[in-house]
Short mmCIF file of C-alpha atoms and ligand atoms in Angstrom, two decimals:
data_model
loop_
_atom_site.label_atom_id
_atom_site.label_comp_id
_atom_site.label_asym_id
_atom_site.label_seq_id
_atom_site.Cartn_x
_atom_site.Cartn_y
_atom_site.Cartn_z
CA UNK U 1 0.00 0.00 0.00
CA UNK U 2 1.18 3.54 -0.81
CA UNK U 3 0.52 6.52 1.42
CA UNK U 4 0.70 9.74 -0.62
CA UNK U 5 1.34 12.69 1.70
CA UNK U 6 0.08 16.03 0.35
CA UNK U 7 -2.87 16.01 -2.05
CA UNK U 8 -2.32 19.25 -3.96
CA UNK U 9 -1.67 19.87 -7.64
CA UNK U 10 0.93 17.10 -7.76
CA UNK U 11 0.06 14.65 -4.97
CA UNK U 12 -3.59 14.25 -5.93
CA UNK U 13 -3.14 13.34 -9.62
CA UNK U 14 -0.23 11.07 -8.69
CA UNK U 15 -2.31 9.25 -6.08
CA UNK U 16 -5.25 8.94 -8.49
CA UNK U 17 -3.03 7.70 -11.30
CA UNK U 18 -1.47 5.00 -9.13
CA UNK U 19 -4.84 3.91 -7.73
CA UNK U 20 -6.39 3.68 -11.18
CA UNK U 21 -3.47 1.47 -12.26
CA UNK U 22 -3.98 -1.20 -9.64
CA UNK U 23 -1.90 0.19 -6.77
CA UNK U 24 -3.56 0.32 -3.34
CA UNK U 25 -3.40 4.01 -2.34
CA UNK U 26 -4.39 6.10 0.66
CA UNK U 27 -3.96 9.84 0.25
CA UNK U 28 -3.21 11.94 3.33
CA UNK U 29 -3.45 15.70 3.64
CA UNK U 30 -3.57 17.75 6.82
CA UNK U 31 -6.06 20.11 5.23
CA UNK U 32 -9.36 18.79 6.63
CA UNK U 33 -11.50 20.78 4.20
CA UNK U 34 -9.58 19.39 1.22
CA UNK U 35 -9.94 15.81 2.48
CA UNK U 36 -13.66 16.36 3.16
CA UNK U 37 -14.14 17.65 -0.40
CA UNK U 38 -12.41 14.58 -1.86
CA UNK U 39 -14.41 12.29 0.41
CA UNK U 40 -17.58 14.02 -0.78
CA UNK U 41 -16.66 12.84 -4.28
CA UNK U 42 -15.40 16.16 -5.63
CA UNK U 43 -12.00 17.14 -7.02
CA UNK U 44 -10.27 20.20 -5.58
CA UNK U 45 -9.03 21.92 -8.74
CA UNK U 46 -9.79 22.01 -12.45
CA UNK U 47 -7.61 20.01 -14.80
CA UNK U 48 -8.33 18.25 -18.09
CA UNK U 49 -9.15 14.59 -17.47
CA UNK U 50 -8.84 14.86 -13.68
CA UNK U 51 -12.52 14.15 -12.92
CA UNK U 52 -12.50 10.96 -14.99
CA UNK U 53 -9.27 9.86 -13.35
CA UNK U 54 -10.83 10.60 -9.95
CA UNK U 55 -13.82 8.39 -10.75
CA UNK U 56 -11.52 5.55 -11.89
CA UNK U 57 -9.48 5.85 -8.69
CA UNK U 58 -12.61 5.87 -6.52
CA UNK U 59 -13.83 2.70 -8.23
CA UNK U 60 -10.39 1.18 -7.61
CA UNK U 61 -10.78 1.93 -3.90
CA UNK U 62 -8.59 4.99 -3.20
CA UNK U 63 -9.14 6.48 0.27
CA UNK U 64 -8.49 10.01 1.58
CA UNK U 65 -7.71 10.89 5.17
CA UNK U 66 -5.92 13.38 7.41
CA UNK U 67 -4.09 10.52 9.16
CA UNK U 68 -0.66 9.14 8.25
CA UNK U 69 -0.80 5.41 7.54
CA UNK U 70 1.29 2.46 8.65
CA UNK U 71 2.60 1.20 5.33
CA UNK U 72 5.73 0.35 3.38
CA UNK U 73 5.95 3.20 0.83
CA UNK U 74 5.35 6.93 1.46
CA UNK U 75 5.28 9.50 -1.33
CA UNK U 76 5.80 13.00 0.03
CA UNK U 77 4.42 15.75 -2.23
CA UNK U 78 4.23 18.85 -0.08
CA UNK U 79 5.16 22.45 -1.00
CA UNK U 80 8.76 23.63 -1.29
CA UNK U 81 8.75 27.43 -1.47
CA UNK U 82 11.92 29.51 -1.35
CA UNK U 83 13.00 31.84 1.38
CA UNK U 84 12.51 35.35 -0.04
CA UNK U 85 15.69 36.66 1.66
CA UNK U 86 18.21 33.84 1.31
CA UNK U 87 16.61 32.48 -1.92
CA UNK U 88 17.33 28.98 -0.59
CA UNK U 89 14.73 26.22 -0.62
CA UNK U 90 12.48 26.30 2.43
CA UNK U 91 12.33 22.62 3.35
CA UNK U 92 10.07 23.09 6.40
CA UNK U 93 7.03 21.35 4.85
CA UNK U 94 9.11 18.37 3.74
CA UNK U 95 10.78 18.11 7.14
CA UNK U 96 7.43 18.32 8.97
CA UNK U 97 5.90 15.64 6.73
CA UNK U 98 8.89 13.29 7.13
CA UNK U 99 8.79 13.80 10.92
CA UNK U 100 5.15 12.71 10.90
CA UNK U 101 5.93 9.74 8.65
CA UNK U 102 8.62 8.67 11.14
CA UNK U 103 5.98 8.49 13.90
CA UNK U 104 4.09 5.71 12.11
CA UNK U 105 6.36 4.03 9.56
CA UNK U 106 7.55 0.47 10.17
CA UNK U 107 11.12 -0.69 9.63
CA UNK U 108 11.75 -1.53 5.99
CA UNK U 109 9.61 1.34 4.67
CA UNK U 110 10.69 3.52 1.73
CA UNK U 111 10.21 7.28 1.87
CA UNK U 112 9.97 8.87 -1.57
CA UNK U 113 10.37 12.66 -1.69
CA UNK U 114 8.49 13.90 -4.77
CA UNK U 115 8.66 17.57 -3.83
CA UNK U 116 11.17 19.64 -5.81
CA UNK U 117 14.25 20.36 -3.70
CA UNK U 118 17.69 21.85 -4.33
CA UNK U 119 20.74 19.58 -4.58
CA UNK U 120 21.79 18.46 -1.09
CA UNK U 121 18.44 19.21 0.59
CA UNK U 122 17.68 15.56 1.29
CA UNK U 123 21.18 15.06 2.70
CA UNK U 124 20.99 18.18 4.86
CA UNK U 125 17.37 18.17 6.05
CA UNK U 126 15.72 14.78 5.49
CA UNK U 127 18.41 12.29 6.49
CA UNK U 128 18.87 13.83 9.97
CA UNK U 129 15.12 13.56 10.66
CA UNK U 130 15.18 9.84 9.88
CA UNK U 131 18.34 9.23 11.89
CA UNK U 132 17.06 11.25 14.87
CA UNK U 133 14.20 8.78 15.03
CA UNK U 134 16.65 5.93 15.58
CA UNK U 135 16.46 4.52 12.04
CA UNK U 136 19.50 3.61 9.97
CA UNK U 137 19.04 4.75 6.36
CA UNK U 138 19.50 1.89 3.93
CA UNK U 139 18.86 -0.66 6.69
CA UNK U 140 15.64 0.39 8.46
CA UNK U 141 14.38 3.08 6.07
CA UNK U 142 15.10 3.60 2.38
CA UNK U 143 15.23 7.03 0.90
CA UNK U 144 14.33 7.96 -2.68
CA UNK U 145 13.80 11.18 -4.62
CA UNK U 146 11.29 11.09 -7.49
CA UNK U 147 10.81 14.66 -8.74
CA UNK U 148 7.74 15.46 -10.81
CA UNK U 149 7.79 17.21 -14.21
CA UNK U 150 4.11 17.59 -15.15
CA UNK U 151 2.65 20.90 -16.29
CA UNK U 152 -0.72 22.20 -15.09
CA UNK U 153 -3.14 22.17 -18.01
CA UNK U 154 -1.79 18.87 -19.34
CA UNK U 155 -1.14 16.94 -16.13
CA UNK U 156 -2.97 13.72 -16.84
CA UNK U 157 -1.37 13.25 -20.26
CA UNK U 158 2.08 14.15 -18.96
CA UNK U 159 1.82 11.85 -15.94
CA UNK U 160 1.26 9.02 -18.36
CA UNK U 161 3.84 10.00 -20.98
CA UNK U 162 6.69 12.05 -19.48
CA UNK U 163 10.07 10.49 -18.83
CA UNK U 164 10.95 10.44 -15.13
CA UNK U 165 13.97 10.46 -12.84
CA UNK U 166 14.38 8.35 -9.72
CA UNK U 167 17.25 9.08 -7.33
CA UNK U 168 18.19 6.47 -4.74
CA UNK U 169 21.16 5.53 -2.55
CA UNK U 170 20.66 1.91 -3.44
CA UNK U 171 20.14 0.92 -7.08
CA UNK U 172 17.86 -2.01 -6.12
CA UNK U 173 15.56 0.28 -4.14
CA UNK U 174 15.61 2.72 -7.05
CA UNK U 175 14.54 -0.09 -9.38
CA UNK U 176 11.74 -1.10 -6.99
CA UNK U 177 10.33 2.44 -6.95
CA UNK U 178 10.82 2.64 -10.73
CA UNK U 179 8.50 -0.38 -11.01
CA UNK U 180 5.90 1.42 -8.91
CA UNK U 181 5.93 4.46 -11.22
CA UNK U 182 6.02 2.19 -14.26
CA UNK U 183 2.58 0.94 -13.18
CA UNK U 184 1.24 4.01 -15.02
CA UNK U 185 4.18 5.87 -16.59
CA UNK U 186 4.82 4.97 -20.23
CA UNK U 187 7.90 7.19 -20.49
CA UNK U 188 11.49 6.20 -19.81
CA UNK U 189 12.42 6.13 -16.13
CA UNK U 190 16.08 6.78 -15.33
CA UNK U 191 17.53 5.61 -12.01
CA UNK U 192 20.38 7.70 -10.61
CA UNK U 193 21.62 8.96 -7.24
CA UNK U 194 19.62 11.34 -5.05
CA UNK U 195 21.70 14.50 -5.50
CA UNK U 196 21.73 14.10 -9.29
CA UNK U 197 17.94 13.69 -9.26
CA UNK U 198 17.57 16.80 -7.10
CA UNK U 199 19.79 18.82 -9.41
CA UNK U 200 18.20 17.66 -12.68
CA UNK U 201 14.74 18.78 -11.60
CA UNK U 202 15.97 22.24 -10.59
CA UNK U 203 18.13 22.54 -13.73
CA UNK U 204 15.18 21.71 -16.00
CA UNK U 205 13.11 24.55 -14.58
CA UNK U 206 16.11 26.86 -14.58
CA UNK U 207 16.69 26.16 -18.27
CA UNK U 208 13.11 27.26 -18.94
CA UNK U 209 13.43 30.37 -16.74
CA UNK U 210 16.66 31.52 -18.43
CA UNK U 211 15.19 31.01 -21.91
CA UNK U 212 12.01 32.90 -21.00
CA UNK U 213 14.16 35.70 -19.56
CA UNK U 214 16.08 35.92 -22.84
CA UNK U 215 12.83 36.43 -24.76
CA UNK U 216 11.65 39.00 -22.18
CA UNK U 217 14.93 40.88 -22.41
CA UNK U 218 14.63 40.97 -26.20
CA UNK U 219 11.13 42.43 -25.78
CA UNK U 220 12.54 45.20 -23.61
CA UNK U 221 15.38 45.97 -26.05
CA UNK U 222 12.98 46.01 -28.99
CA UNK U 223 10.51 48.23 -27.13
CA UNK U 224 13.31 50.65 -26.28
CA UNK U 225 14.31 51.04 -29.94
CA UNK U 226 10.92 50.54 -31.58
CA UNK U 227 11.59 47.14 -33.18
CA UNK U 228 9.03 44.32 -33.59
CA UNK U 229 10.20 41.58 -31.22
CA UNK U 230 7.76 39.00 -32.62
CA UNK U 231 8.89 39.52 -36.21
CA UNK U 232 12.53 39.34 -35.07
CA UNK U 233 11.99 36.12 -33.08
CA UNK U 234 10.06 34.60 -35.99
CA UNK U 235 12.92 35.28 -38.40
CA UNK U 236 15.64 34.19 -35.94
CA UNK U 237 13.80 30.93 -35.34
CA UNK U 238 14.13 30.13 -39.03
CA UNK U 239 17.82 29.60 -38.31
CA UNK U 240 18.34 25.84 -37.92
CA UNK U 241 19.92 26.10 -34.45
CA UNK U 242 17.91 28.97 -32.92
CA UNK U 243 14.69 28.45 -30.99
CA UNK U 244 13.75 31.56 -29.02
CA UNK U 245 10.69 31.44 -26.77
CA UNK U 246 7.99 34.12 -26.76
CA UNK U 247 8.10 37.06 -24.33
CA UNK U 248 5.28 37.51 -21.84
CA UNK U 249 4.04 39.54 -18.86
CA UNK U 250 6.05 37.49 -16.35
CA UNK U 251 6.36 34.00 -14.92
CA UNK U 252 4.27 32.47 -12.19
CA UNK U 253 3.35 29.10 -10.74
CA UNK U 254 5.28 27.04 -8.25
CA UNK U 255 8.09 25.84 -10.50
CA UNK U 256 9.74 28.19 -12.97
CA UNK U 257 9.29 31.28 -10.81
CA UNK U 258 10.59 29.48 -7.71
CA UNK U 259 13.04 26.61 -8.28
CA UNK U 260 15.84 28.55 -10.09
CA UNK U 261 16.14 30.74 -6.99
CA UNK U 262 17.34 27.64 -5.10
CA UNK U 263 20.52 27.67 -7.20
CA UNK U 264 20.98 31.41 -6.69
CA UNK U 265 20.56 30.91 -2.94
CA UNK U 266 22.97 27.97 -2.77
CA UNK U 267 25.58 29.20 -5.26
CA UNK U 268 25.36 33.02 -5.12
CA UNK U 269 28.81 33.67 -6.56
CA UNK U 270 28.30 31.19 -9.43
CA UNK U 271 24.66 31.41 -10.51
CA UNK U 272 24.95 34.85 -12.14
CA UNK U 273 23.02 34.28 -15.38
CA UNK U 274 20.28 32.57 -13.39
CA UNK U 275 20.07 35.43 -10.89
CA UNK U 276 19.76 38.05 -13.66
CA UNK U 277 17.23 35.90 -15.51
CA UNK U 278 15.01 35.58 -12.47
CA UNK U 279 15.19 39.34 -11.89
CA UNK U 280 14.29 39.95 -15.55
CA UNK U 281 11.25 37.67 -15.31
CA UNK U 282 10.19 39.10 -11.96
CA UNK U 283 10.46 42.59 -13.44
CA UNK U 284 8.00 41.90 -16.26
CA UNK U 285 4.77 42.75 -14.36
CA UNK U 286 6.27 46.18 -13.57
CA UNK U 287 7.27 46.53 -17.22
CA UNK U 288 3.65 45.83 -18.22
CA UNK U 289 2.38 48.33 -15.65
CA UNK U 290 4.66 50.99 -17.14
CA UNK U 291 3.40 50.09 -20.62
CA UNK U 292 -0.17 50.60 -19.36
CA UNK U 293 0.67 54.11 -18.12
CA UNK U 294 2.58 54.88 -21.35
CA UNK U 295 -0.35 53.81 -23.53
CA UNK U 296 -2.86 55.68 -21.37
CA UNK U 297 -0.77 58.82 -21.82
CA UNK U 298 -0.55 58.31 -25.59
CA UNK U 299 -4.32 57.82 -25.78
CA UNK U 300 -5.08 60.73 -23.47
CA UNK U 301 -6.72 58.39 -20.95
CA UNK U 302 -6.62 59.43 -17.31
CA UNK U 303 -9.02 57.05 -15.55
CA UNK U 304 -7.26 53.85 -14.42
CA UNK U 305 -10.63 52.36 -13.43
CA UNK U 306 -11.40 52.09 -17.16
CA UNK U 307 -8.45 49.71 -17.59
CA UNK U 308 -8.98 45.96 -17.12
CA UNK U 309 -6.61 43.04 -16.75
CA UNK U 310 -7.81 39.91 -18.52
CA UNK U 311 -6.55 36.85 -16.62
CA UNK U 312 -5.49 36.19 -13.04
CA UNK U 313 -3.96 32.74 -13.32
CA UNK U 314 -0.27 32.20 -14.02
CA UNK U 315 -0.92 30.38 -17.30
CA UNK U 316 -3.69 29.70 -19.74
CA UNK U 317 -6.62 27.37 -19.12
CA UNK U 318 -5.80 26.49 -15.49
CA UNK U 319 -7.16 27.79 -12.17
CA UNK U 320 -3.76 28.13 -10.44
CA UNK U 321 -2.98 31.76 -9.55
CA UNK U 322 0.12 31.18 -7.44
CA UNK U 323 2.79 33.84 -8.05
CA UNK U 324 0.83 34.95 -11.14
CA UNK U 325 2.06 38.01 -13.10
CA UNK U 326 -1.38 39.64 -12.66
CA UNK U 327 -1.17 39.33 -8.87
CA UNK U 328 2.41 40.66 -8.99
CA UNK U 329 1.26 43.59 -11.13
CA UNK U 330 -1.59 44.42 -8.73
CA UNK U 331 0.79 44.26 -5.75
CA UNK U 332 3.20 46.54 -7.54
CA UNK U 333 0.41 48.98 -8.29
CA UNK U 334 -0.60 49.01 -4.62
CA UNK U 335 3.01 49.65 -3.61
CA UNK U 336 2.78 52.78 -5.76
CA UNK U 337 -0.35 53.66 -3.78
CA UNK U 338 -2.51 53.29 -6.85
CA UNK U 339 -5.51 51.00 -7.28
CA UNK U 340 -8.52 50.74 -9.49
CA UNK U 341 -7.54 48.31 -12.25
CA UNK U 342 -10.40 45.96 -13.05
CA UNK U 343 -9.77 42.24 -13.28
CA UNK U 344 -11.48 39.19 -14.75
CA UNK U 345 -10.59 35.53 -15.16
CA UNK U 346 -13.02 32.83 -16.28
CA UNK U 347 -11.22 30.24 -14.13
CA UNK U 348 -11.38 32.21 -10.86
CA UNK U 349 -14.93 32.04 -9.61
CA UNK U 350 -14.30 33.30 -6.05
CA UNK U 351 -13.56 36.96 -5.27
CA UNK U 352 -9.80 37.13 -4.68
CA UNK U 353 -8.91 40.72 -5.58
CA UNK U 354 -10.65 44.09 -5.59
CA UNK U 355 -12.63 45.16 -8.67
CA UNK U 356 -12.98 41.58 -9.88
CA UNK U 357 -15.61 40.59 -12.42
CA UNK U 358 -17.15 37.17 -13.07
CA UNK U 359 -18.58 37.69 -16.53
CA UNK U 360 -16.54 38.53 -19.62
CA UNK U 361 -19.23 40.79 -21.04
CA UNK U 362 -19.70 42.77 -17.82
CA UNK U 363 -15.93 43.12 -17.51
CA UNK U 364 -15.58 44.37 -21.08
CA UNK U 365 -18.52 46.77 -20.66
CA UNK U 366 -16.76 48.36 -17.68
CA UNK U 367 -13.43 49.14 -19.39
CA UNK U 368 -12.05 50.96 -22.45
CA UNK U 369 -8.56 49.47 -22.24
CA UNK U 370 -7.95 45.69 -21.94
CA UNK U 371 -4.61 44.16 -21.02
CA UNK U 372 -4.43 40.51 -22.09
CA UNK U 373 -2.33 39.00 -19.28
CA UNK U 374 -3.30 35.35 -19.88
CA UNK U 375 -4.07 33.65 -23.21
CA UNK U 376 -7.05 31.58 -22.04
CA UNK U 377 -8.93 29.89 -24.90
CA UNK U 378 -11.96 31.99 -23.91
CA UNK U 379 -10.37 35.27 -25.02
CA UNK U 380 -9.00 33.70 -28.20
CA UNK U 381 -12.57 32.66 -29.09
CA UNK U 382 -13.93 36.13 -28.23
CA UNK U 383 -11.42 38.33 -30.07
CA UNK U 384 -14.26 40.22 -31.78
CA UNK U 385 -15.38 41.56 -28.41
CA UNK U 386 -12.05 43.39 -28.03
CA UNK U 387 -12.53 45.41 -31.20
CA UNK U 388 -13.01 49.11 -30.48
CA UNK U 389 -11.08 48.84 -27.20
CA UNK U 390 -7.51 49.87 -26.57
CA UNK U 391 -5.72 46.51 -26.23
CA UNK U 392 -2.31 45.71 -24.76
CA UNK U 393 -1.73 42.14 -25.91
CA UNK U 394 1.03 40.61 -23.73
CA UNK U 395 1.00 37.33 -25.69
CA UNK U 396 0.69 38.45 -29.32
CA UNK U 397 -2.58 36.55 -29.80
CA UNK U 398 -4.81 39.34 -31.09
CA UNK U 399 -5.43 39.01 -34.78
CA UNK U 400 -6.46 42.61 -35.51
CA UNK U 401 -4.10 45.47 -36.41
CA UNK U 402 -4.85 48.11 -33.77
CA UNK U 403 -3.13 46.53 -30.84
CA UNK U 404 -0.28 47.39 -28.48
CA UNK U 405 2.41 44.93 -27.44
CA UNK U 406 4.81 44.73 -24.51
N1 LIG M 11 2.32 22.51 -9.21
C1 LIG M 11 3.17 22.16 -10.17
O1 LIG M 11 2.99 22.47 -11.33
C2 LIG M 11 4.40 21.32 -9.86
C3 LIG M 11 5.05 20.63 -10.90
C4 LIG M 11 6.15 19.84 -10.60
C5 LIG M 11 6.59 19.77 -9.28
N2 LIG M 11 5.96 20.45 -8.30
C6 LIG M 11 6.45 20.32 -6.93
O2 LIG M 11 5.59 19.42 -6.23
C7 LIG M 11 5.54 19.76 -4.85
C8 LIG M 11 4.08 19.92 -4.44
O3 LIG M 11 3.56 21.02 -5.14
P1 LIG M 11 2.00 21.25 -5.32
O4 LIG M 11 1.85 22.24 -6.42
O5 LIG M 11 1.29 19.95 -5.39
O6 LIG M 11 1.67 21.94 -3.91
P2 LIG M 11 0.21 22.19 -3.32
O7 LIG M 11 0.34 23.36 -2.41
O8 LIG M 11 -0.80 22.22 -4.41
O9 LIG M 11 -0.09 20.89 -2.46
C9 LIG M 11 0.59 20.53 -1.33
C10 LIG M 11 -0.38 19.83 -0.37
O10 LIG M 11 0.39 19.34 0.73
C11 LIG M 11 -0.39 19.47 1.92
N3 LIG M 11 0.55 19.40 3.03
C12 LIG M 11 1.56 20.25 3.33
N4 LIG M 11 2.25 19.80 4.38
C13 LIG M 11 1.67 18.62 4.76
C14 LIG M 11 1.94 17.69 5.77
N5 LIG M 11 2.96 17.85 6.63
N6 LIG M 11 1.15 16.60 5.86
C15 LIG M 11 0.11 16.42 5.01
N7 LIG M 11 -0.19 17.27 4.03
C16 LIG M 11 0.59 18.36 3.91
C17 LIG M 11 -1.10 20.81 1.73
O11 LIG M 11 -2.24 20.89 2.54
C18 LIG M 11 -1.43 20.78 0.22
O12 LIG M 11 -2.71 20.25 -0.02
C19 LIG M 11 6.37 21.03 -4.70
O13 LIG M 11 7.67 20.69 -4.30
C20 LIG M 11 6.40 21.60 -6.10
O14 LIG M 11 7.55 22.39 -6.34
C21 LIG M 11 4.86 21.20 -8.56
#
């Protein structure tokens, strides 16, 4: 039996996937409301294919509880934020979860850390917790790192098809956990050591962050000298060895906007390109805010309450708003003691910010200037409704001529 600890964006689909592929699974989360929702037969976030997977897992007998279970494999999938000052990984959730696992786990159990951590975190923070509980690692308790790569919006497909990495002290234990993941994963699963697995996960997200920052920096250079960044990227990408990403209003979520900081925190004198890249990406919401003021000035607009931000989530077609560029932009605006921007997102049904709308038409009726922060399918299908408005298109998705870009 597998006890999955932490039933959020990663733990829940993983638990459901294993259960629906014949593995006996109990999911544990200390959030009582979340567990009650799951036990009431409802999923806790929107994701393509998740509800069907949930039904399959329920039929297969998955259980949800707030209690840690006595079992032989634990999969820990709890948050790993970064410390805003030191930039290092904040391992407190992982440590707390492993401490609680130690209270119930029998000798011979394997603890799999799925949470993303920086290289050396398991050595520095997790091993001591196990040893303090009187267990000898490799004899009484086995330790494995199995970082997750899936992307919100395509989680179910990617769980099934992505390649994976398993890090273990002992190759045989690594192979055993590989078999567990192979119950559902059709991709290649590489077994390596723990520190290499930790580093690969962080490096993958850092690669993305640096490449996004490059595109964002090009956007700033092009804006400064009145060049068309999209045309330039399109032409450059016709070169056989160039593949530049698209610029955007910033980076959010719990991976690309977080994990690269771990390397900056741990290797401050070495991770220079990464540090600058993260600052460039983090500066994009402010850059967009300045563009809004610039365009308002050009258009002779003075009323900020007639400007609306389309999209609150950190990427298209998901309901995850964590670290989203829109939230960063609103915070920045508040820091400048200004408020009044209107906001709408079809995926955010609860009121989370001031001046938030819950209908596209009402939102559009209330503004003259729309800033497309997120390229949800909804806005792509409703392009016609933007005609006649001033539009700042942060993703280059608007098909009409009269449009501003970042
Ligand atoms: N969200 C993503 O797209 C993504 C992708 C790949 C990897 N990751 C990594 O996966 C890990 C989990 O991220 P997430 O997005 O699922 O986080 P999340 O916040 O959505 O979920 C974490 C869950 O863990 C629970 N929890 C925290 N501490 C607990 C404890 N001690 N005992 C029981 N439950 C506990 C919380 O209540 C929450 O429900 C992080 O390390 C993250 O970096 C996330």
